[in-house]
Short mmCIF file of C-alpha atoms and ligand atoms in Angstrom, two decimals:
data_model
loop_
_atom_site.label_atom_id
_atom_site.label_comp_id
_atom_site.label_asym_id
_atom_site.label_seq_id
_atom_site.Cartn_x
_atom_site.Cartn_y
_atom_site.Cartn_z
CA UNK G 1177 48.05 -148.82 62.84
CA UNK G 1178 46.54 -150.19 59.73
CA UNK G 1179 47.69 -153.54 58.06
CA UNK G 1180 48.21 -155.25 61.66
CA UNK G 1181 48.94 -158.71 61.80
CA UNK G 1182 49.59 -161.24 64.67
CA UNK G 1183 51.32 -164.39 64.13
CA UNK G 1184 51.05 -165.38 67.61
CA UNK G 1185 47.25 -166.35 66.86
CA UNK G 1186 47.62 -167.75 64.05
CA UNK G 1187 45.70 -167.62 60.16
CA UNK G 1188 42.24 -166.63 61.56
CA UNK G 1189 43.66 -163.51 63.26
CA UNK G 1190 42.18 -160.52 60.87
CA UNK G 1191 38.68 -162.48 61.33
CA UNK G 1192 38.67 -162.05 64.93
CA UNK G 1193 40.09 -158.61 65.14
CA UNK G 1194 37.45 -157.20 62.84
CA UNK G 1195 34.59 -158.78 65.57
CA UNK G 1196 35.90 -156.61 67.42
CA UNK G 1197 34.74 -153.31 65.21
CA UNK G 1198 33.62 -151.59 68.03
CA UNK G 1199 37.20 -150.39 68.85
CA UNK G 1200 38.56 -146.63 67.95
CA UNK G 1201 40.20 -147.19 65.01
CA UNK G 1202 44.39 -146.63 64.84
CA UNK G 1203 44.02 -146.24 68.73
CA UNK G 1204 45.62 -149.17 70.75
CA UNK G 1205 43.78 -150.94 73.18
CA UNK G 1206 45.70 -152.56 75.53
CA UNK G 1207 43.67 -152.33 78.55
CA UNK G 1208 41.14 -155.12 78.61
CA UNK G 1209 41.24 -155.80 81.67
CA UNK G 1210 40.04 -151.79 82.64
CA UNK G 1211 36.48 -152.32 81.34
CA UNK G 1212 36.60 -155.79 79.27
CA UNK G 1213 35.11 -155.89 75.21
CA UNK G 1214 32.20 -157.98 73.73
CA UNK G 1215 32.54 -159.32 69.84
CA UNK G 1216 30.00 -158.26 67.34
CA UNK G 1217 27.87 -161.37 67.34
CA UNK G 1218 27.56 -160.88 71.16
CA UNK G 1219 26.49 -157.40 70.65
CA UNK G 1220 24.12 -157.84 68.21
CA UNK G 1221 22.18 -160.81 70.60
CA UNK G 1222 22.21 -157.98 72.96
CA UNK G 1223 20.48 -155.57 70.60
CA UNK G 1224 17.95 -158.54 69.85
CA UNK G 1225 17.15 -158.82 73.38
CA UNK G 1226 17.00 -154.78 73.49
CA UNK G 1227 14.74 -154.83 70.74
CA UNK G 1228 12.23 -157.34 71.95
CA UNK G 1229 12.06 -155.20 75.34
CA UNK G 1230 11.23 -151.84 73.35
CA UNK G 1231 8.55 -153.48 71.13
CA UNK G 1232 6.65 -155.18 74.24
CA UNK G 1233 8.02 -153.68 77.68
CA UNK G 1234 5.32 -155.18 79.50
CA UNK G 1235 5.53 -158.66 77.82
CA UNK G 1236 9.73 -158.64 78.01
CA UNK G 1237 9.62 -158.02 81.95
CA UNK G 1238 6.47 -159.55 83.01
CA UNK G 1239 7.35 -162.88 81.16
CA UNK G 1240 10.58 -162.66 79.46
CA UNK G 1241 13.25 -161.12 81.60
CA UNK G 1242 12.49 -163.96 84.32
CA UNK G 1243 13.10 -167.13 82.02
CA UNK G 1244 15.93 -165.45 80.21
CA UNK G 1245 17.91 -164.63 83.53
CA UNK G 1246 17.27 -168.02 84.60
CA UNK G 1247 18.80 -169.64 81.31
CA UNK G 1248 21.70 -167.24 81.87
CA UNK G 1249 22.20 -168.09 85.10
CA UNK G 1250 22.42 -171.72 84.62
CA UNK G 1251 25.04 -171.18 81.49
CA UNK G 1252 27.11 -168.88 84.14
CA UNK G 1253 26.95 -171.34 86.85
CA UNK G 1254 28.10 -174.40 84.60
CA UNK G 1255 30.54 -172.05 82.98
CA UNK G 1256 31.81 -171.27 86.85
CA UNK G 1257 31.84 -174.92 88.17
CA UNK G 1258 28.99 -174.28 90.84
CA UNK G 1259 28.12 -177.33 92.77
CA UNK G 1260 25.51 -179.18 90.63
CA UNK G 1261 21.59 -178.10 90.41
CA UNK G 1262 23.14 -174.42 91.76
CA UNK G 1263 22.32 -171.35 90.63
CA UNK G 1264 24.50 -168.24 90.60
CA UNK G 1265 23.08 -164.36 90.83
CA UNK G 1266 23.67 -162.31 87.79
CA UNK G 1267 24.55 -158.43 89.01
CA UNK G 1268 25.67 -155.58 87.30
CA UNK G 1269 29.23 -155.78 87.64
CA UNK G 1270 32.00 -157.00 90.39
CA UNK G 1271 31.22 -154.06 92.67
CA UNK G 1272 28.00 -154.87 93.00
CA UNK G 1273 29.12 -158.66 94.07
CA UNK G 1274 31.54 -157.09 96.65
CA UNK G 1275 28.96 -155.10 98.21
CA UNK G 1276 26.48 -157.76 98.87
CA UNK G 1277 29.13 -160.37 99.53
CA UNK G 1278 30.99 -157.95 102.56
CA UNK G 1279 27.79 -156.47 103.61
CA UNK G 1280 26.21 -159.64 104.23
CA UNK G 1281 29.00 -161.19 106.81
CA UNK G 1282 27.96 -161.20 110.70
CA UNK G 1283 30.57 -158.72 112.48
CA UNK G 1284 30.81 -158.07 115.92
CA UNK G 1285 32.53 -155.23 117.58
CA UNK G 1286 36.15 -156.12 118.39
CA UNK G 1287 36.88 -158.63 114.97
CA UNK G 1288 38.94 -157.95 112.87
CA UNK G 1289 38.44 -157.89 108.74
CA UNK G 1290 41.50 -158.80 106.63
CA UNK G 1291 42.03 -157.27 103.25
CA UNK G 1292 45.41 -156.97 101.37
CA UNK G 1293 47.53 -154.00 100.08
CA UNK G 1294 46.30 -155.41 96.16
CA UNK G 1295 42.47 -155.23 97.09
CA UNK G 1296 40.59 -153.50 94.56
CA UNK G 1297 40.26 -149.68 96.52
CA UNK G 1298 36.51 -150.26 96.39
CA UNK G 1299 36.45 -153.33 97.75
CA UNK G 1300 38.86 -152.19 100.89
CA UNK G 1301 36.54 -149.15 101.20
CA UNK G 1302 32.75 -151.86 101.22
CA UNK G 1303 35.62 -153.90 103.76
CA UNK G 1304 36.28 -150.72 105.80
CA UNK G 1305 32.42 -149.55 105.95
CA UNK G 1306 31.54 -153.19 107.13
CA UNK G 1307 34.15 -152.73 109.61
CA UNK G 1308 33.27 -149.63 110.92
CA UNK G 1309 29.51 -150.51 111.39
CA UNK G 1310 30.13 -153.25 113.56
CA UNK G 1311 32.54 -151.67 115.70
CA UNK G 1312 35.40 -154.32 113.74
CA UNK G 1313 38.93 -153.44 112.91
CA UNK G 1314 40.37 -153.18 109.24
CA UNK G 1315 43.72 -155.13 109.00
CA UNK G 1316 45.62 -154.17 105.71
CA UNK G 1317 48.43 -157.37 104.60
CA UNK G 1318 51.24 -156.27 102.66
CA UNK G 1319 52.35 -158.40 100.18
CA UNK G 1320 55.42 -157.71 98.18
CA UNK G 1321 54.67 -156.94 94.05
CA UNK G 1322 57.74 -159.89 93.30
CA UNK G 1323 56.18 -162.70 96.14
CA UNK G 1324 55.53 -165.43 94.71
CA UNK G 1325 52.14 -167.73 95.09
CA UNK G 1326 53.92 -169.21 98.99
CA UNK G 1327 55.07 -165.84 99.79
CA UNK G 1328 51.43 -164.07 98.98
CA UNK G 1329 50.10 -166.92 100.92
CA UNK G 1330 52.34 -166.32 104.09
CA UNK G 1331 51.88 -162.78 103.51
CA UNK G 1332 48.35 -163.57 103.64
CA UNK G 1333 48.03 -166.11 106.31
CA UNK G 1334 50.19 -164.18 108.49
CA UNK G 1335 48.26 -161.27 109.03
CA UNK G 1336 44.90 -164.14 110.60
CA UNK G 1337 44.74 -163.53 114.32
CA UNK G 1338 42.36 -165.21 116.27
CA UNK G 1339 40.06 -161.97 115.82
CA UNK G 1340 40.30 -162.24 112.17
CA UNK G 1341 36.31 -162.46 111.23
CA UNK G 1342 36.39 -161.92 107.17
CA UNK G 1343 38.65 -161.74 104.94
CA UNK G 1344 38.56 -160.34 101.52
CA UNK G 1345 41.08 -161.37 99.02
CA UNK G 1346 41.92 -161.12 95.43
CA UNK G 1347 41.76 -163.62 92.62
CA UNK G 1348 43.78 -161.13 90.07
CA UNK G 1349 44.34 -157.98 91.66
CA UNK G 1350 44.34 -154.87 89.19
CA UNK G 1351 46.49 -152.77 90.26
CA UNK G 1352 49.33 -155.11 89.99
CA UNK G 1353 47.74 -157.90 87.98
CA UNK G 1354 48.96 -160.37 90.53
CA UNK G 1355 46.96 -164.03 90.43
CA UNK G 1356 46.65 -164.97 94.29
CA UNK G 1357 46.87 -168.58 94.71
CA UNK G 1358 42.85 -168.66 96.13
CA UNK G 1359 43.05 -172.55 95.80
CA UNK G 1360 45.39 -172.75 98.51
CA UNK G 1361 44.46 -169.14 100.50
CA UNK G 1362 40.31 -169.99 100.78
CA UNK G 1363 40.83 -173.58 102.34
CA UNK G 1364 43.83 -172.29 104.99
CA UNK G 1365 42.12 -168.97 105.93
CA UNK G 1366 38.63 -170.81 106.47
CA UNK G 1367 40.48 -173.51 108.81
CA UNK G 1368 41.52 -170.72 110.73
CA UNK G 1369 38.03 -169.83 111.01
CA UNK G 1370 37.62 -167.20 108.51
CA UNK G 1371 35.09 -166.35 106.17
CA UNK G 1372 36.20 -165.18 102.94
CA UNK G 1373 35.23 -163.51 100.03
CA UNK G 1374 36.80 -163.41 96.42
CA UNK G 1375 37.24 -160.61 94.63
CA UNK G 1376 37.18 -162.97 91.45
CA UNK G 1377 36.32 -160.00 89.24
CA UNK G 1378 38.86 -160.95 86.51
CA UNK G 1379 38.63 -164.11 86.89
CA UNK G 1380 35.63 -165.80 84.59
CA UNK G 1381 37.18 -166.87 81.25
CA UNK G 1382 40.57 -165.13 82.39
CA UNK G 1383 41.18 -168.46 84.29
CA UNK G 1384 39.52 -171.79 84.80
CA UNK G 1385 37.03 -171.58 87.67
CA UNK G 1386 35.15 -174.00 89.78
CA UNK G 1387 33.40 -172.83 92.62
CA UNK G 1388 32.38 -176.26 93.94
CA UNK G 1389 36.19 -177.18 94.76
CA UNK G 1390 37.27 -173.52 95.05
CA UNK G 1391 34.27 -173.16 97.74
CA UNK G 1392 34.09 -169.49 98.92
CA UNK G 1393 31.85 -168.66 101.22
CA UNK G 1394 31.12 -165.18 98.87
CA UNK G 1395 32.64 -164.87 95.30
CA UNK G 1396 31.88 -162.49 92.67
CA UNK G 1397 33.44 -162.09 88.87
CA UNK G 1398 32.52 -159.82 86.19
CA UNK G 1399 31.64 -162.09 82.80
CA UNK G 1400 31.87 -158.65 80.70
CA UNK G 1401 35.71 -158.15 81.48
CA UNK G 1402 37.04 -161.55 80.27
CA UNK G 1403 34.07 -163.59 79.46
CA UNK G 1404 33.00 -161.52 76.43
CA UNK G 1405 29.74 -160.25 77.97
CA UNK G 1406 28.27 -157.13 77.00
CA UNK G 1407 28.92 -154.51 79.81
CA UNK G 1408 27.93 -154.53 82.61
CA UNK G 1409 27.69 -158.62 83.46
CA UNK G 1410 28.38 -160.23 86.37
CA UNK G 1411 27.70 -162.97 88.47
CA UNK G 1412 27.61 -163.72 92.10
CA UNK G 1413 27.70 -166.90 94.26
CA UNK G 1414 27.45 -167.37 97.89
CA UNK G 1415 27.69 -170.82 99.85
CA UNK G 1416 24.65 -171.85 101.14
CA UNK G 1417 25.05 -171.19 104.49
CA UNK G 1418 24.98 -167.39 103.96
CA UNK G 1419 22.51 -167.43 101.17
CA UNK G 1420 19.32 -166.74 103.90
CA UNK G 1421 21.32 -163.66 105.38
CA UNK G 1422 22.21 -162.55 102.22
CA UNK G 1423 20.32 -158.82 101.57
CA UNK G 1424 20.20 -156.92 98.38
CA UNK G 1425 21.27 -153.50 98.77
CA UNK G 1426 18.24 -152.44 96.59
CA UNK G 1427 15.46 -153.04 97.94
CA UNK G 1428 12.82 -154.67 95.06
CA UNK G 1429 10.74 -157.20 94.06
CA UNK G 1430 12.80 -159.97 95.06
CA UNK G 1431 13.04 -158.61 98.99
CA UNK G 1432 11.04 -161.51 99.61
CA UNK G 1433 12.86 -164.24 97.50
CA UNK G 1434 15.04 -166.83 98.22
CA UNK G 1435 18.24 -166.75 96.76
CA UNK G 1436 19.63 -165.92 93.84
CA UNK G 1437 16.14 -164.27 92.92
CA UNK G 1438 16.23 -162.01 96.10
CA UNK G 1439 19.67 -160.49 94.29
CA UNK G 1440 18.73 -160.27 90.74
CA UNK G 1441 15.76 -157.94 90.80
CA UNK G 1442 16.43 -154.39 91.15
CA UNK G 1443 13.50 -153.07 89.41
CA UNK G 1444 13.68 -151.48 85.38
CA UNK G 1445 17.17 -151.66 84.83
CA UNK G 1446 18.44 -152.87 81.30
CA UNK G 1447 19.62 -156.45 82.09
CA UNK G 1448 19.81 -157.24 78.88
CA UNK G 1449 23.79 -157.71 78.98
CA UNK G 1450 23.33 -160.19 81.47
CA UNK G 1451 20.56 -161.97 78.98
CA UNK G 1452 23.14 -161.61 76.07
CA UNK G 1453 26.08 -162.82 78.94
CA UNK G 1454 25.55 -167.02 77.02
CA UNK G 1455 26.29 -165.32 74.19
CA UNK G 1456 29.84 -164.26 75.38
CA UNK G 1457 30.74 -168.02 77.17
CA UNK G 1458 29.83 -169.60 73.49
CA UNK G 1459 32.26 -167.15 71.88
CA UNK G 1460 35.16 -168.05 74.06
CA UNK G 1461 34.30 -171.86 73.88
CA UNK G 1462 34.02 -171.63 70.23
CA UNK G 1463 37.66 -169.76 70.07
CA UNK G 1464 38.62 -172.42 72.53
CA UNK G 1465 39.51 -171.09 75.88
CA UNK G 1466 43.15 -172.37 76.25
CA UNK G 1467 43.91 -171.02 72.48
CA UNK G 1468 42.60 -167.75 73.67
CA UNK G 1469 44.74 -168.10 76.87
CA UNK G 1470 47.64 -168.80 75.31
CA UNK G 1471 47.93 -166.22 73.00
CA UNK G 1472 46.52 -163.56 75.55
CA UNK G 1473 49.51 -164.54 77.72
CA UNK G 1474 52.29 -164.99 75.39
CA UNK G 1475 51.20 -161.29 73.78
CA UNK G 1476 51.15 -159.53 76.99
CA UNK G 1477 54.71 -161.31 78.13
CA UNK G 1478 56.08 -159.81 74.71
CA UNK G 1479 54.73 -156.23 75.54
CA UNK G 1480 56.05 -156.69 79.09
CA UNK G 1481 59.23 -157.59 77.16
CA UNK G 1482 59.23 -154.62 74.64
CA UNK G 1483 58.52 -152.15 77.41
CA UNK G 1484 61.07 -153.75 79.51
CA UNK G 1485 63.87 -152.89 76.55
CA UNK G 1486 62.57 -149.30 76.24
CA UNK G 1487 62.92 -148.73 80.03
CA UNK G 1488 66.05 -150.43 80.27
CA UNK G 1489 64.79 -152.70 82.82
CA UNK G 1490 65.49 -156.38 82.93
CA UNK G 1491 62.21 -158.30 82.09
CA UNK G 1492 63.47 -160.86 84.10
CA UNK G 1493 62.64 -158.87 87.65
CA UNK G 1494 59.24 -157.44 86.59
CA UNK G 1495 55.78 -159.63 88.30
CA UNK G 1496 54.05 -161.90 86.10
CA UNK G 1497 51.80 -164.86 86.75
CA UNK G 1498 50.82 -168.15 84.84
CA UNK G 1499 47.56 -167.53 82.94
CA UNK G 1500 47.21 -163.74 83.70
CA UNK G 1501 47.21 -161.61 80.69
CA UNK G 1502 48.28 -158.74 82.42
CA UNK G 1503 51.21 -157.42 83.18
CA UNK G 1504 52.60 -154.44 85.24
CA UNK G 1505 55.98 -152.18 84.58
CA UNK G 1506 57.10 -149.77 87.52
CA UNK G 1507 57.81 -147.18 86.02
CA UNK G 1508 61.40 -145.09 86.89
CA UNK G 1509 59.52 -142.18 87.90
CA UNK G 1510 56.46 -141.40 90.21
CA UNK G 1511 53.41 -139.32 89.16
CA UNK G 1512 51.02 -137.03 91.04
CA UNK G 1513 48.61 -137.79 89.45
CA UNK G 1514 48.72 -141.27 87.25
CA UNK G 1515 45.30 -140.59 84.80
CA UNK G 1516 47.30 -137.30 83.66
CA UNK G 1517 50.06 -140.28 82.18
CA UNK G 1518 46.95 -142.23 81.29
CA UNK G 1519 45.48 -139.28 78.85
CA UNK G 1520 48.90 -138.60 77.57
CA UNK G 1521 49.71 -142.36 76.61
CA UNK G 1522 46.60 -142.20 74.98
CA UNK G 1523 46.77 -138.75 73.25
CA UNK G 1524 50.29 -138.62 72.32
CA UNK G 1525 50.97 -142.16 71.33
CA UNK G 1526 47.31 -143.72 70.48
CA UNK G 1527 47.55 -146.40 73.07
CA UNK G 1528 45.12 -146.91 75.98
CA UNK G 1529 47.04 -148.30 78.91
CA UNK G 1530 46.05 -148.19 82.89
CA UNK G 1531 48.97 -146.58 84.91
CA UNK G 1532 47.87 -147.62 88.42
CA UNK G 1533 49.17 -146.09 91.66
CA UNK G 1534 50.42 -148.51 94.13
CA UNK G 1535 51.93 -148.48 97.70
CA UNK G 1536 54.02 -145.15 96.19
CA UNK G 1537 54.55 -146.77 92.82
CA UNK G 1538 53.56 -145.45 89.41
CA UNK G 1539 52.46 -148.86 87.40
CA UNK G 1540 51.94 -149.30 83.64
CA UNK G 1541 49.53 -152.11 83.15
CA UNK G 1542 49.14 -153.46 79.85
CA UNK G 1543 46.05 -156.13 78.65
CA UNK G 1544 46.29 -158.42 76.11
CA UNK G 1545 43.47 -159.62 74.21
CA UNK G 1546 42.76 -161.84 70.97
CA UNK G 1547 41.92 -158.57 68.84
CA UNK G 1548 45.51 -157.32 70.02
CA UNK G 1549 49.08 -157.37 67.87
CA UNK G 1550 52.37 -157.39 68.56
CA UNK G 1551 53.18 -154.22 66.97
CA UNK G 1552 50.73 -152.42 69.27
CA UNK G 1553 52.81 -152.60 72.30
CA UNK G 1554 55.64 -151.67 69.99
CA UNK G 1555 54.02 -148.95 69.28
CA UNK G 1556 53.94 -148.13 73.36
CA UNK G 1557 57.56 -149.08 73.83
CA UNK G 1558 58.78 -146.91 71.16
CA UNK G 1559 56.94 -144.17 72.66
CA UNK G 1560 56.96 -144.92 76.52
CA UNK G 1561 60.02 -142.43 77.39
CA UNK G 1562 59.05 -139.57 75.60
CA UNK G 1563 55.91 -139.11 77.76
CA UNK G 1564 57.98 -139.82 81.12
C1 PLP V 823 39.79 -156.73 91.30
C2 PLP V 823 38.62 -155.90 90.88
N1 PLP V 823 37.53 -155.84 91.66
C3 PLP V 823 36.45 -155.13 91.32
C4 PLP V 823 36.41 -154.41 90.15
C5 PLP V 823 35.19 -153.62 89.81
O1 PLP V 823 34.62 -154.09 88.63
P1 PLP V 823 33.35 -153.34 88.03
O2 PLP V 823 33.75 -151.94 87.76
O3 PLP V 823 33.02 -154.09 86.78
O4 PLP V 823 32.29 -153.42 89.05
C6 PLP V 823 37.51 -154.42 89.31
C7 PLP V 823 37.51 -153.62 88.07
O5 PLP V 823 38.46 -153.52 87.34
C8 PLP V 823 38.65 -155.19 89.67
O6 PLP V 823 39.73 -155.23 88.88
#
């Protein structure tokens, strides 16, 4: 796996790839969207920050951490198109986000909770717990993997009753990389009364957002999947209705802060991926986001391709969504267990790929990133049968 090149990016490719230096070398990484990758120079601002809280602990969180998060916060909440003068909360990860945002929403015994058969398991299983404390229901929509953005919608939209309290839905789901259309789903479900949440973790840098016209009542995206943040980097925003009910799950010093403060503090944890998290937004502007989009897509549509040839299935029936650079393949045969295909992807051919279990299905989900090639995801497709 030496000597790659990728004309899809163009001159400038070998200079980005080797940013990303981090990687196993001769392995193929096509799962981005699993656990996300920083660059080098966003690494090393992280290891500055690191530094400066090893030298002077007391100095970097008694008057440090504070102002840093707060410049972060504002360069996520531009980044994000919150409403002006906003602030959003900067969390660990998506999970985190999810667990505030559902555990925050007044239930009462008898509503009913509305997530989809694409939710993120977790996410169904912070739905379900809300549920089940309040004495609610958990209502599951099924929506087809080959709807498109009206038929996810219906799918969607259907499944409201006049019990239907919350509803949690997808941005890009990941088991089946599907892109819900949230700028149509958030306005119709909340005229039917319904609060919702987004599950936007893939969304921030994947895909242009702006919460002030999106306008969520919770949404939460991970900046350390597609937003070049060091791991683990998220950030949360609620509407400002819900931001006095909104409770941190760990208790600490902000218990007694208004929002986002009352979110961000969970004692002597390492934040300094979210403090590095600017870092990561000035990469991807510098690249140029739609350059970086464009190529992400058009690479992952080619390994969709490639692995559509090897299975002898036509590309032209496989899901796929504008701006989403991931893709899924069903694969011909179902596994027990899908992280046993997972290890021997990875062991026997050198490539990491996620093979998610869906409604019965075994799924192969590729990534595609800007330190990706074309040959990689020959290199799967030439291999793909002889592990089935
Ligand atoms: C849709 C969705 N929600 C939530 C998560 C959880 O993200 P994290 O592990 O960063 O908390 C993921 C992770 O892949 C995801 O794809």
């Amino acid at each position: 796996m030496d000597n790659l090149e990728n004309p899809l990016w163009g001159d400038d490719w070998t200079e980005v790839r080797e940013l990303f230096d981090n990687l196993q070398p001769g392995h193929a990484y096509l799962n981005h969207g699993g656990f996300g990758n920083a660059p080098r120079t966003v690494r090393a601002n992280q290891e500055q920050w690191r530094a400066r809280m090893n030298a002077n602990a007391t100095r970097f969180f008694r008057r440090e951490l504070g102002p840093g998060l707060n410049t972060a916060a504002r360069a996520a909440a531009e980044f994000l198109g919150a409403p002006a003068g906003d602030l959003v909360a900067l969390v660990a990860n998506a999970t985190a986000a999810m667990s505030i945002a559902i555990a925050s929403v007044p239930l009462e015994a008898g509503d009913e909770v509305l997530v989809t058969d694409h939710l993120y398991e977790t996410s169904v299983w912070a739905a379900g717990r809300r549920a089940e404390e309040a004495g609610a229901r958990l209502v599951t929509a099924a929506v087809p993997l080959d709807a498109d953005a009206a038929g996810i919608s219906a799918a969607v939209l259907d499944a409201v009753t006049p019990r239907t309290k919350l509803a949690v839905i997808d941005h890009v789901a990941s088991m089946t990389a599907r892109r819900f259309p949230v700028e149509d789903l958030v306005p119709a479900l909340q005229a039917r009364g319904v609060i919702v949440v987004v599950d936007a973790a893939h969304a921030p840098g994947m895909l242009p957002v702006d919460l002030a016209s999106l306008n969520p009542d919770f949404w939460g995206g991970n900046l350390h999947k597609w937003g070049y943040a060091p791991r683990s980097a998220a950030a949360f925003w609620a509407a400002p209705q819900w931001r006095s009910a909104l409770r941190n799950p760990i208790v600490s010093w902000g218990e007694r802060a208004e929002y986002p403060h009352r979110l961000t503090e969970v004692g002597t944890t390492d934040r300094t991926s979210l403090l590095a998290s600017p870092n990561g937004i000035a990469f991807l502007r510098a690249l140029g986001p739609q350059r970086i989009r464009e190529h992400n897509v058009k690479l992952v549509e080619y390994g969709q391709a490639a692995l559509a040839a090897a299975l002898d299935l036509d590309p032209a029936t496989l899901p796929g969504d504008p701006g989403v650079p991931m893709r899924v393949v069903p694969l011909p045969v179902p596994f027990d267990d899908p992280r046993d295909l997972q290890a021997e992807i990875s062991d026997r051919l050198g490539v990491e790929v996620s093979v998610p279990k869906w409604n019965g299905h075994t799924l192969l989900r590729i990534s595609a990133n800007i330190y990706n090639a074309p040959a990689e995801y020959d290199r799967l497709a030439a291999g793909i049968k002889s592990v089935l």
